[in-house]
Amino acid sequence: MANSYLKSESKKLATWYFTVAAILFGAQLLFGLVAAAQYVIPGFLFEILDFSVARMVHINALVVWMVFAMFGAVYWLLPDETGIETVGIGMGKLLFWIFTAAITVVVLVYLFIQVGPADETSIWLIHEGREYIEAPRWADLGITVVALGFVANLFMTGMKGNRSGIVTVLMADMIAFAGLYLTGMFYTDNISVDQFWWWWVIHLWVEATWEVYVGAIAAYGLITMIGAHRKVVEMWLWIEVSMLFGSGILGLGHHYFWIGTPEYWWEIGALFSALEPLPLVAMFIHVLYDWGKMQGEEDAKGQAVSVITNKPAFTWFVLNAFGNFLGAGIWGFFHTLPQVNLYTHGTQFTSAHGHLAFFGAYATILVGMMYIAVQGKNGIKIMNNTKSTIWATSMIVGGVVGMTVALTVAGYSDVIISRAQMGATWAGYFDAQATTWLVQGMVWRLLLGVVTFVGFLFLAKDLLSIGKATHHVR
């Protein structure tokens, strides 16, 4: 695709980030399929690509592709929101290549070296052994440098240009984004202390700073695609900032139930973690209500009704509102209360929640931003769906929701047998693994994972070709 419509170097850099993000998204799904197959066929790729390695690449690729897409989305919107080119774009390009090279090396080490000696060498050169953030220490430091450089670009541009409410929120949020990642770099041989700080990254980094980020991107997207009133979206954005930084910090306590922290976290953590998705959903409802009302008034006057300028992106943004509420809210609250979590913690319920929450809360809106970038890159005024758009959206959403349901059903077997009936014993665990519900749940998870991956192939095809379609308004 030609770049003739992209005059901004910041937007060009954004397309680089989106490209790498899409590749890593595909890798995440592919290794997820391998891990899912190993649940059904335990000997699959044994001693070639073991489950522990496939799972590690699957989970870490998830986090990294989203970070790439997040950086890309900010570089895309900065010129629009500030009215100027991103300051320090040369440094931004250099950091992109450093980040990409570092991630490539880390993945190769995961695949071909996999494990190391049980000493500091492993932590520095192979992986740290912490879920989601298993990158070796050298890569941790590199990611921190890249994140700080990105924050510097954002701040210098925000201070020099016209700083909107969206940019102001992003500036504050990205400080926390970069800072909270550091809490996962502490080393301690006390498992409770280690888990305490680890949860700060997995919950507070992801469920607070990422959620605020999503709110800012949603605000930008709604203004861009349907002409939403800036005052409305920014009002809800500030409410979301207060609620997510408030409820997100207190909601962190729902991870503290079983690591030796005080019991008052039971009630605090359960209550506030359930409140996190509400502001974003409220923003969508308010904006769409106002937009529909405005269109009705225009129609009554016989005036032209405004249109959605990017239908594929708008679909993914709406999916984000529903997915965030269902995945992070409903499925999260399923097993957040400590009285329930006593039985569900570490079961397939957790996996069900994780799949739908990460997809619904983050993947959807980032895919939407990729479509916005394709629209801008090809100079399209109104971008319509293609057959590939519909197949991609239907298969990916259907696959992920189906996997979530399958894992939820499997989770019941885990809970009823291995926890409630057998008292969380090894015998109970193995008895649960052999039940029809769990076995069939894993089979369905694999089949629906294949559906999701095929949907991704349609998505990749669509992102590469939709700009050339002739049925758009240019």
GROMACS .gro file of C-alpha atoms in nm:
model
  474
    1MET     CA    1   0.000   0.000   0.000
    2ALA     CA    2   0.129   0.343  -0.087
    3ASN     CA    3   0.218   0.587   0.184
    4SER     CA    4   0.128   0.894  -0.022
    5TYR     CA    5  -0.151   0.997   0.215
    6LEU     CA    6   0.068   0.983   0.525
    7LYS     CA    7   0.244   1.317   0.555
    8SER     CA    8   0.318   1.269   0.926
    9GLU     CA    9   0.630   1.079   1.030
   10SER     CA   10   0.454   0.995   1.355
   11LYS     CA   11   0.174   0.819   1.168
   12LYS     CA   12   0.428   0.632   0.954
   13LEU     CA   13   0.597   0.512   1.273
   14ALA     CA   14   0.256   0.406   1.404
   15THR     CA   15   0.209   0.177   1.102
   16TRP     CA   16   0.545   0.011   1.182
   17TYR     CA   17   0.427  -0.060   1.535
   18PHE     CA   18   0.093  -0.194   1.411
   19THR     CA   19   0.268  -0.426   1.164
   20VAL     CA   20   0.486  -0.587   1.432
   21ALA     CA   21   0.186  -0.602   1.666
   22ALA     CA   22  -0.015  -0.795   1.405
   23ILE     CA   23   0.270  -1.042   1.353
   24LEU     CA   24   0.302  -1.102   1.727
   25PHE     CA   25  -0.078  -1.136   1.753
   26GLY     CA   26  -0.057  -1.419   1.502
   27ALA     CA   27   0.230  -1.579   1.696
   28GLN     CA   28   0.029  -1.556   2.017
   29LEU     CA   29  -0.262  -1.741   1.861
   30LEU     CA   30  -0.039  -2.002   1.696
   31PHE     CA   31   0.142  -2.094   2.019
   32GLY     CA   32  -0.190  -2.088   2.200
   33LEU     CA   33  -0.311  -2.353   1.956
   34VAL     CA   34  -0.003  -2.565   2.033
   35ALA     CA   35  -0.069  -2.541   2.408
   36ALA     CA   36  -0.440  -2.617   2.357
   37ALA     CA   37  -0.350  -2.925   2.149
   38GLN     CA   38  -0.119  -3.046   2.427
   39TYR     CA   39  -0.411  -3.049   2.670
   40VAL     CA   40  -0.592  -3.289   2.435
   41ILE     CA   41  -0.283  -3.482   2.311
   42PRO     CA   42  -0.029  -3.464   2.597
   43GLY     CA   43   0.256  -3.606   2.387
   44PHE     CA   44   0.220  -3.348   2.109
   45LEU     CA   45   0.567  -3.196   2.036
   46PHE     CA   46   0.701  -3.347   2.360
   47GLU     CA   47   1.064  -3.244   2.423
   48ILE     CA   48   1.051  -3.028   2.109
   49LEU     CA   49   0.815  -2.753   2.219
   50ASP     CA   50   0.687  -2.848   2.562
   51PHE     CA   51   0.368  -2.707   2.709
   52SER     CA   52   0.557  -2.480   2.949
   53VAL     CA   53   0.740  -2.313   2.659
   54ALA     CA   54   0.436  -2.290   2.428
   55ARG     CA   55   0.235  -2.135   2.711
   56MET     CA   56   0.516  -1.893   2.794
   57VAL     CA   57   0.541  -1.768   2.434
   58HIS     CA   58   0.160  -1.754   2.405
   59ILE     CA   59   0.118  -1.538   2.715
   60ASN     CA   60   0.420  -1.312   2.666
   61ALA     CA   61   0.337  -1.252   2.299
   62LEU     CA   62  -0.008  -1.141   2.417
   63VAL     CA   63   0.139  -0.871   2.640
   64VAL     CA   64   0.405  -0.758   2.392
   65TRP     CA   65   0.182  -0.729   2.083
   66MET     CA   66  -0.058  -0.517   2.283
   67VAL     CA   67   0.222  -0.288   2.403
   68PHE     CA   68   0.343  -0.248   2.042
   69ALA     CA   69  -0.011  -0.162   1.930
   70MET     CA   70  -0.055   0.078   2.223
   71PHE     CA   71   0.258   0.270   2.128
   72GLY     CA   72   0.145   0.272   1.766
   73ALA     CA   73  -0.198   0.407   1.855
   74VAL     CA   74  -0.048   0.695   2.053
   75TYR     CA   75   0.192   0.785   1.772
   76TRP     CA   76  -0.106   0.782   1.537
   77LEU     CA   77  -0.330   1.014   1.737
   78LEU     CA   78  -0.065   1.260   1.861
   79PRO     CA   79  -0.051   1.476   1.545
   80ASP     CA   80  -0.432   1.491   1.534
   81GLU     CA   81  -0.471   1.584   1.900
   82THR     CA   82  -0.177   1.825   1.933
   83GLY     CA   83  -0.175   1.977   1.585
   84ILE     CA   84   0.202   1.923   1.544
   85GLU     CA   85   0.442   1.651   1.445
   86THR     CA   86   0.558   1.427   1.730
   87VAL     CA   87   0.869   1.576   1.890
   88GLY     CA   88   1.173   1.349   1.888
   89ILE     CA   89   1.041   1.122   1.614
   90GLY     CA   90   1.396   1.017   1.520
   91MET     CA   91   1.447   0.878   1.871
   92GLY     CA   92   1.107   0.711   1.843
   93LYS     CA   93   1.212   0.527   1.526
   94LEU     CA   94   1.540   0.415   1.683
   95LEU     CA   95   1.361   0.284   1.991
   96PHE     CA   96   1.117   0.095   1.768
   97TRP     CA   97   1.401  -0.101   1.608
   98ILE     CA   98   1.564  -0.164   1.947
   99PHE     CA   99   1.232  -0.291   2.087
  100THR     CA  100   1.167  -0.514   1.785
  101ALA     CA  101   1.518  -0.661   1.788
  102ALA     CA  102   1.503  -0.727   2.164
  103ILE     CA  103   1.168  -0.907   2.141
  104THR     CA  104   1.296  -1.118   1.850
  105VAL     CA  105   1.597  -1.231   2.053
  106VAL     CA  106   1.382  -1.306   2.359
  107VAL     CA  107   1.143  -1.524   2.157
  108LEU     CA  108   1.433  -1.715   1.997
  109VAL     CA  109   1.580  -1.781   2.341
  110TYR     CA  110   1.240  -1.902   2.465
  111LEU     CA  111   1.216  -2.144   2.173
  112PHE     CA  112   1.570  -2.279   2.138
  113ILE     CA  113   1.726  -2.251   2.484
  114GLN     CA  114   1.408  -2.266   2.694
  115VAL     CA  115   1.563  -2.330   3.038
  116GLY     CA  116   1.892  -2.260   3.208
  117PRO     CA  117   2.084  -2.324   3.529
  118ALA     CA  118   1.902  -2.243   3.850
  119ASP     CA  119   2.105  -1.932   3.924
  120GLU     CA  120   2.129  -1.562   3.834
  121THR     CA  121   2.234  -1.652   3.478
  122SER     CA  122   1.882  -1.770   3.397
  123ILE     CA  123   1.722  -1.454   3.534
  124TRP     CA  124   1.952  -1.228   3.333
  125LEU     CA  125   1.978  -1.419   3.006
  126ILE     CA  126   1.691  -1.669   2.964
  127HIS     CA  127   1.374  -1.585   3.156
  128GLU     CA  128   1.265  -1.482   3.504
  129GLY     CA  129   0.998  -1.748   3.547
  130ARG     CA  130   0.716  -1.506   3.626
  131GLU     CA  131   0.396  -1.548   3.427
  132TYR     CA  132   0.322  -1.277   3.171
  133ILE     CA  133   0.651  -1.097   3.241
  134GLU     CA  134   0.902  -1.374   3.187
  135ALA     CA  135   1.145  -1.168   2.979
  136PRO     CA  136   1.508  -1.195   3.103
  137ARG     CA  137   1.645  -0.909   3.307
  138TRP     CA  138   1.840  -0.752   3.018
  139ALA     CA  139   1.519  -0.732   2.814
  140ASP     CA  140   1.333  -0.587   3.114
  141LEU     CA  141   1.584  -0.305   3.126
  142GLY     CA  142   1.560  -0.257   2.750
  143ILE     CA  143   1.180  -0.244   2.759
  144THR     CA  144   1.203   0.016   3.037
  145VAL     CA  145   1.436   0.233   2.828
  146VAL     CA  146   1.204   0.205   2.526
  147ALA     CA  147   0.899   0.291   2.740
  148LEU     CA  148   1.075   0.594   2.891
  149GLY     CA  149   1.175   0.713   2.544
  150PHE     CA  150   0.816   0.677   2.431
  151VAL     CA  151   0.696   0.873   2.735
  152ALA     CA  152   0.952   1.146   2.654
  153ASN     CA  153   0.817   1.174   2.296
  154LEU     CA  154   0.463   1.197   2.431
  155PHE     CA  155   0.550   1.462   2.693
  156MET     CA  156   0.760   1.681   2.462
  157THR     CA  157   0.483   1.677   2.203
  158GLY     CA  158   0.209   1.740   2.458
  159MET     CA  159   0.396   2.032   2.612
  160LYS     CA  160   0.471   2.192   2.275
  161GLY     CA  161   0.139   2.136   2.095
  162ASN     CA  162  -0.227   2.193   2.174
  163ARG     CA  163  -0.275   1.963   2.470
  164SER     CA  164  -0.625   1.815   2.466
  165GLY     CA  165  -0.785   1.630   2.754
  166ILE     CA  166  -0.709   1.300   2.579
  167VAL     CA  167  -0.337   1.382   2.553
  168THR     CA  168  -0.328   1.506   2.913
  169VAL     CA  169  -0.475   1.178   3.037
  170LEU     CA  170  -0.230   0.980   2.824
  171MET     CA  171   0.063   1.181   2.961
  172ALA     CA  172  -0.037   1.104   3.320
  173ASP     CA  173  -0.123   0.743   3.240
  174MET     CA  174   0.201   0.663   3.058
  175ILE     CA  175   0.407   0.770   3.360
  176ALA     CA  176   0.223   0.505   3.560
  177PHE     CA  177   0.251   0.267   3.262
  178ALA     CA  178   0.630   0.291   3.262
  179GLY     CA  179   0.668   0.310   3.641
  180LEU     CA  180   0.448   0.018   3.744
  181TYR     CA  181   0.631  -0.221   3.512
  182LEU     CA  182   0.935  -0.174   3.735
  183THR     CA  183   0.756  -0.340   4.028
  184GLY     CA  184   0.789  -0.674   3.847
  185MET     CA  185   1.167  -0.647   3.850
  186PHE     CA  186   1.216  -0.690   4.224
  187TYR     CA  187   1.385  -1.010   4.329
  188THR     CA  188   1.302  -1.180   4.658
  189ASP     CA  189   1.316  -1.539   4.774
  190ASN     CA  190   1.001  -1.488   4.986
  191ILE     CA  191   0.716  -1.619   4.772
  192SER     CA  192   0.450  -1.398   4.937
  193VAL     CA  193   0.654  -1.082   4.882
  194ASP     CA  194   0.738  -1.191   4.529
  195GLN     CA  195   0.371  -1.254   4.449
  196PHE     CA  196   0.275  -0.923   4.607
  197TRP     CA  197   0.493  -0.725   4.368
  198TRP     CA  198   0.416  -0.953   4.073
  199TRP     CA  199   0.044  -0.883   4.114
  200TRP     CA  200   0.119  -0.511   4.105
  201VAL     CA  201   0.230  -0.560   3.747
  202ILE     CA  202  -0.032  -0.809   3.638
  203HIS     CA  203  -0.322  -0.624   3.797
  204LEU     CA  204  -0.228  -0.263   3.860
  205TRP     CA  205  -0.017  -0.221   3.545
  206VAL     CA  206  -0.269  -0.398   3.322
  207GLU     CA  207  -0.603  -0.333   3.490
  208ALA     CA  208  -0.540   0.028   3.588
  209THR     CA  209  -0.300   0.194   3.343
  210TRP     CA  210  -0.414  -0.013   3.045
  211GLU     CA  211  -0.781   0.053   3.118
  212VAL     CA  212  -0.722   0.428   3.139
  213TYR     CA  213  -0.530   0.404   2.812
  214VAL     CA  214  -0.827   0.225   2.651
  215GLY     CA  215  -1.054   0.504   2.770
  216ALA     CA  216  -0.834   0.764   2.600
  217ILE     CA  217  -0.821   0.565   2.277
  218ALA     CA  218  -1.198   0.511   2.288
  219ALA     CA  219  -1.251   0.885   2.329
  220TYR     CA  220  -1.026   0.959   2.028
  221GLY     CA  221  -1.192   0.690   1.817
  222LEU     CA  222  -1.547   0.805   1.892
  223ILE     CA  223  -1.458   1.163   1.801
  224THR     CA  224  -1.283   1.048   1.482
  225MET     CA  225  -1.543   0.799   1.359
  226ILE     CA  226  -1.881   0.946   1.454
  227GLY     CA  227  -1.804   1.304   1.552
  228ALA     CA  228  -1.879   1.250   1.921
  229HIS     CA  229  -1.880   1.564   2.135
  230ARG     CA  230  -1.536   1.610   2.287
  231LYS     CA  231  -1.683   1.745   2.612
  232VAL     CA  232  -1.889   1.428   2.659
  233VAL     CA  233  -1.610   1.178   2.598
  234GLU     CA  234  -1.354   1.373   2.798
  235MET     CA  235  -1.597   1.408   3.090
  236TRP     CA  236  -1.635   1.031   3.103
  237LEU     CA  237  -1.262   0.989   3.051
  238TRP     CA  238  -1.189   1.191   3.365
  239ILE     CA  239  -1.451   0.992   3.557
  240GLU     CA  240  -1.281   0.677   3.435
  241VAL     CA  241  -0.942   0.806   3.548
  242SER     CA  242  -1.072   0.867   3.899
  243MET     CA  243  -1.258   0.537   3.919
  244LEU     CA  244  -0.992   0.319   3.761
  245PHE     CA  245  -0.700   0.463   3.952
  246GLY     CA  246  -0.916   0.444   4.263
  247SER     CA  247  -1.095   0.116   4.211
  248GLY     CA  248  -0.798  -0.031   4.026
  249ILE     CA  249  -0.563   0.023   4.319
  250LEU     CA  250  -0.813  -0.106   4.575
  251GLY     CA  251  -0.936  -0.378   4.341
  252LEU     CA  252  -0.581  -0.511   4.339
  253GLY     CA  253  -0.672  -0.667   4.670
  254HIS     CA  254  -0.869  -0.946   4.503
  255HIS     CA  255  -0.533  -1.107   4.426
  256TYR     CA  256  -0.424  -1.086   4.788
  257PHE     CA  257  -0.661  -1.346   4.929
  258TRP     CA  258  -0.418  -1.636   4.947
  259ILE     CA  259  -0.067  -1.491   4.982
  260GLY     CA  260  -0.062  -1.403   5.350
  261THR     CA  261  -0.193  -1.045   5.341
  262PRO     CA  262  -0.455  -0.913   5.589
  263GLU     CA  263  -0.813  -1.037   5.562
  264TYR     CA  264  -0.961  -0.689   5.510
  265TRP     CA  265  -0.847  -0.719   5.148
  266TRP     CA  266  -1.119  -0.981   5.094
  267GLU     CA  267  -1.408  -0.736   5.092
  268ILE     CA  268  -1.214  -0.436   4.955
  269GLY     CA  269  -1.063  -0.626   4.665
  270ALA     CA  270  -1.385  -0.800   4.567
  271LEU     CA  271  -1.597  -0.482   4.567
  272PHE     CA  272  -1.370  -0.241   4.386
  273SER     CA  273  -1.243  -0.479   4.122
  274ALA     CA  274  -1.603  -0.520   4.005
  275LEU     CA  275  -1.638  -0.143   3.944
  276GLU     CA  276  -1.349  -0.107   3.698
  277PRO     CA  277  -1.528  -0.156   3.361
  278LEU     CA  278  -1.826   0.069   3.438
  279PRO     CA  279  -1.696   0.414   3.327
  280LEU     CA  280  -1.589   0.293   2.982
  281VAL     CA  281  -1.927   0.128   2.920
  282ALA     CA  282  -2.100   0.447   3.041
  283MET     CA  283  -1.893   0.655   2.797
  284PHE     CA  284  -2.005   0.442   2.503
  285ILE     CA  285  -2.370   0.446   2.609
  286HIS     CA  286  -2.373   0.825   2.657
  287VAL     CA  287  -2.192   0.898   2.331
  288LEU     CA  288  -2.402   0.659   2.124
  289TYR     CA  289  -2.724   0.793   2.280
  290ASP     CA  290  -2.627   1.153   2.198
  291TRP     CA  291  -2.519   1.054   1.848
  292GLY     CA  292  -2.844   0.866   1.778
  293LYS     CA  293  -3.048   1.158   1.910
  294MET     CA  294  -2.852   1.400   1.692
  295GLN     CA  295  -2.904   1.183   1.383
  296GLY     CA  296  -3.277   1.162   1.455
  297GLU     CA  297  -3.301   1.542   1.475
  298GLU     CA  298  -3.110   1.583   1.148
  299ASP     CA  299  -3.331   1.325   0.977
  300ALA     CA  300  -3.646   1.503   1.097
  301LYS     CA  301  -3.520   1.829   0.944
  302GLY     CA  302  -3.451   1.656   0.614
  303GLN     CA  303  -3.077   1.712   0.654
  304ALA     CA  304  -2.810   1.459   0.559
  305VAL     CA  305  -2.757   1.203   0.831
  306SER     CA  306  -2.398   1.174   0.946
  307VAL     CA  307  -2.231   0.839   0.880
  308ILE     CA  308  -1.978   0.623   1.054
  309THR     CA  309  -1.652   0.708   0.879
  310ASN     CA  310  -1.489   0.371   0.949
  311LYS     CA  311  -1.732   0.081   0.986
  312PRO     CA  312  -1.476  -0.197   1.057
  313ALA     CA  313  -1.307   0.011   1.327
  314PHE     CA  314  -1.639   0.117   1.478
  315THR     CA  315  -1.746  -0.247   1.503
  316TRP     CA  316  -1.430  -0.332   1.698
  317PHE     CA  317  -1.472  -0.029   1.925
  318VAL     CA  318  -1.829  -0.131   2.011
  319LEU     CA  319  -1.706  -0.487   2.072
  320ASN     CA  320  -1.459  -0.334   2.315
  321ALA     CA  321  -1.738  -0.181   2.525
  322PHE     CA  322  -1.925  -0.512   2.544
  323GLY     CA  323  -1.611  -0.725   2.573
  324ASN     CA  324  -1.468  -0.515   2.853
  325PHE     CA  325  -1.788  -0.541   3.051
  326LEU     CA  326  -1.830  -0.915   2.991
  327GLY     CA  327  -1.469  -1.030   3.014
  328ALA     CA  328  -1.329  -0.804   3.282
  329GLY     CA  329  -1.658  -0.736   3.458
  330ILE     CA  330  -1.891  -1.037   3.445
  331TRP     CA  331  -1.641  -1.320   3.405
  332GLY     CA  332  -1.405  -1.148   3.646
  333PHE     CA  333  -1.673  -1.107   3.910
  334PHE     CA  334  -1.773  -1.473   3.864
  335HIS     CA  335  -1.482  -1.577   4.081
  336THR     CA  336  -1.363  -1.258   4.250
  337LEU     CA  337  -1.552  -1.294   4.578
  338PRO     CA  338  -1.319  -1.472   4.821
  339GLN     CA  339  -1.589  -1.718   4.927
  340VAL     CA  340  -1.601  -1.832   4.562
  341ASN     CA  341  -1.236  -1.777   4.481
  342LEU     CA  342  -1.144  -2.028   4.751
  343TYR     CA  343  -1.265  -2.293   4.506
  344THR     CA  344  -1.203  -2.130   4.166
  345HIS     CA  345  -0.853  -1.984   4.209
  346GLY     CA  346  -0.609  -2.138   3.962
  347THR     CA  347  -0.875  -2.341   3.779
  348GLN     CA  348  -1.002  -2.318   3.422
  349PHE     CA  349  -1.234  -2.041   3.546
  350THR     CA  350  -0.924  -1.822   3.565
  351SER     CA  351  -0.831  -1.914   3.209
  352ALA     CA  352  -1.185  -1.839   3.086
  353HIS     CA  353  -1.178  -1.496   3.249
  354GLY     CA  354  -0.827  -1.423   3.117
  355HIS     CA  355  -0.912  -1.508   2.757
  356LEU     CA  356  -1.226  -1.297   2.739
  357ALA     CA  357  -1.092  -1.009   2.950
  358PHE     CA  358  -0.770  -0.952   2.754
  359PHE     CA  359  -0.952  -0.989   2.424
  360GLY     CA  360  -1.258  -0.784   2.516
  361ALA     CA  361  -1.082  -0.507   2.706
  362TYR     CA  362  -0.773  -0.456   2.491
  363ALA     CA  363  -0.740  -0.659   2.170
  364THR     CA  364  -1.068  -0.530   2.026
  365ILE     CA  365  -0.987  -0.162   2.050
  366LEU     CA  366  -0.630  -0.211   1.926
  367VAL     CA  367  -0.758  -0.394   1.617
  368GLY     CA  368  -0.997  -0.101   1.569
  369MET     CA  369  -0.702   0.140   1.575
  370MET     CA  370  -0.529  -0.071   1.309
  371TYR     CA  371  -0.831  -0.017   1.082
  372ILE     CA  372  -0.820   0.357   1.153
  373ALA     CA  373  -0.453   0.355   1.048
  374VAL     CA  374  -0.538   0.165   0.726
  375GLN     CA  375  -0.806   0.426   0.651
  376GLY     CA  376  -0.566   0.714   0.701
  377LYS     CA  377  -0.284   0.543   0.512
  378ASN     CA  378  -0.505   0.504   0.204
  379GLY     CA  379  -0.682   0.840   0.215
  380ILE     CA  380  -1.031   0.692   0.259
  381LYS     CA  381  -1.309   0.925   0.380
  382ILE     CA  382  -1.562   0.654   0.463
  383MET     CA  383  -1.436   0.296   0.493
  384ASN     CA  384  -1.687   0.014   0.456
  385ASN     CA  385  -1.673  -0.352   0.551
  386THR     CA  386  -1.556  -0.620   0.311
  387LYS     CA  387  -1.639  -0.991   0.317
  388SER     CA  388  -1.303  -1.052   0.485
  389THR     CA  389  -1.393  -0.794   0.753
  390ILE     CA  390  -1.714  -0.978   0.833
  391TRP     CA  391  -1.550  -1.323   0.832
  392ALA     CA  392  -1.258  -1.202   1.046
  393THR     CA  393  -1.478  -1.029   1.302
  394SER     CA  394  -1.730  -1.313   1.322
  395MET     CA  395  -1.472  -1.590   1.351
  396ILE     CA  396  -1.242  -1.417   1.599
  397VAL     CA  397  -1.524  -1.301   1.826
  398GLY     CA  398  -1.712  -1.630   1.797
  399GLY     CA  399  -1.395  -1.829   1.858
  400VAL     CA  400  -1.289  -1.636   2.167
  401VAL     CA  401  -1.639  -1.635   2.319
  402GLY     CA  402  -1.668  -2.007   2.242
  403MET     CA  403  -1.332  -2.078   2.406
  404THR     CA  404  -1.446  -1.881   2.710
  405VAL     CA  405  -1.764  -2.088   2.742
  406ALA     CA  406  -1.570  -2.414   2.694
  407LEU     CA  407  -1.318  -2.316   2.961
  408THR     CA  408  -1.597  -2.209   3.195
  409VAL     CA  409  -1.761  -2.552   3.162
  410ALA     CA  410  -1.424  -2.719   3.220
  411GLY     CA  411  -1.379  -2.495   3.524
  412TYR     CA  412  -1.689  -2.642   3.687
  413SER     CA  413  -1.523  -2.983   3.679
  414ASP     CA  414  -1.211  -2.837   3.836
  415VAL     CA  415  -1.412  -2.667   4.109
  416ILE     CA  416  -1.659  -2.941   4.193
  417ILE     CA  417  -1.420  -3.236   4.192
  418SER     CA  418  -1.065  -3.119   4.255
  419ARG     CA  419  -1.159  -2.848   4.507
  420ALA     CA  420  -1.502  -2.899   4.667
  421GLN     CA  421  -1.523  -3.278   4.663
  422MET     CA  422  -1.159  -3.384   4.691
  423GLY     CA  423  -1.025  -3.095   4.899
  424ALA     CA  424  -0.760  -2.958   4.659
  425THR     CA  425  -0.545  -3.274   4.670
  426TRP     CA  426  -0.327  -3.416   4.396
  427ALA     CA  427  -0.567  -3.708   4.361
  428GLY     CA  428  -0.853  -3.462   4.321
  429TYR     CA  429  -0.665  -3.272   4.052
  430PHE     CA  430  -0.603  -3.582   3.843
  431ASP     CA  431  -0.958  -3.707   3.894
  432ALA     CA  432  -1.090  -3.374   3.763
  433GLN     CA  433  -0.862  -3.386   3.457
  434ALA     CA  434  -1.020  -3.716   3.353
  435THR     CA  435  -1.384  -3.605   3.372
  436THR     CA  436  -1.595  -3.581   3.056
  437TRP     CA  437  -1.671  -3.213   3.115
  438LEU     CA  438  -1.308  -3.111   3.136
  439VAL     CA  439  -1.189  -3.335   2.851
  440GLN     CA  440  -1.466  -3.220   2.618
  441GLY     CA  441  -1.413  -2.861   2.729
  442MET     CA  442  -1.048  -2.883   2.624
  443VAL     CA  443  -1.144  -3.036   2.288
  444TRP     CA  444  -1.393  -2.757   2.222
  445ARG     CA  445  -1.136  -2.498   2.332
  446LEU     CA  446  -0.894  -2.640   2.073
  447LEU     CA  447  -1.152  -2.645   1.793
  448LEU     CA  448  -1.265  -2.291   1.868
  449GLY     CA  449  -0.902  -2.185   1.889
  450VAL     CA  450  -0.864  -2.306   1.530
  451VAL     CA  451  -1.169  -2.095   1.437
  452THR     CA  452  -1.006  -1.793   1.604
  453PHE     CA  453  -0.678  -1.847   1.418
  454VAL     CA  454  -0.854  -1.878   1.082
  455GLY     CA  455  -1.036  -1.555   1.171
  456PHE     CA  456  -0.697  -1.394   1.231
  457LEU     CA  457  -0.585  -1.500   0.883
  458PHE     CA  458  -0.893  -1.325   0.741
  459LEU     CA  459  -0.807  -1.021   0.957
  460ALA     CA  460  -0.449  -1.010   0.827
  461LYS     CA  461  -0.574  -1.041   0.469
  462ASP     CA  462  -0.827  -0.766   0.529
  463LEU     CA  463  -0.580  -0.523   0.684
  464LEU     CA  464  -0.349  -0.573   0.386
  465SER     CA  465  -0.618  -0.547   0.117
  466ILE     CA  466  -0.914  -0.341   0.242
  467GLY     CA  467  -0.745  -0.015   0.148
  468LYS     CA  468  -0.750  -0.122  -0.218
  469ALA     CA  469  -1.123  -0.199  -0.222
  470THR     CA  470  -1.328   0.019  -0.457
  471HIS     CA  471  -1.651   0.048  -0.257
  472HIS     CA  472  -1.520   0.307  -0.009
  473VAL     CA  473  -1.587   0.682  -0.028
  474ARG     CA  474  -1.260   0.859  -0.104
   0.00000   0.00000   0.00000
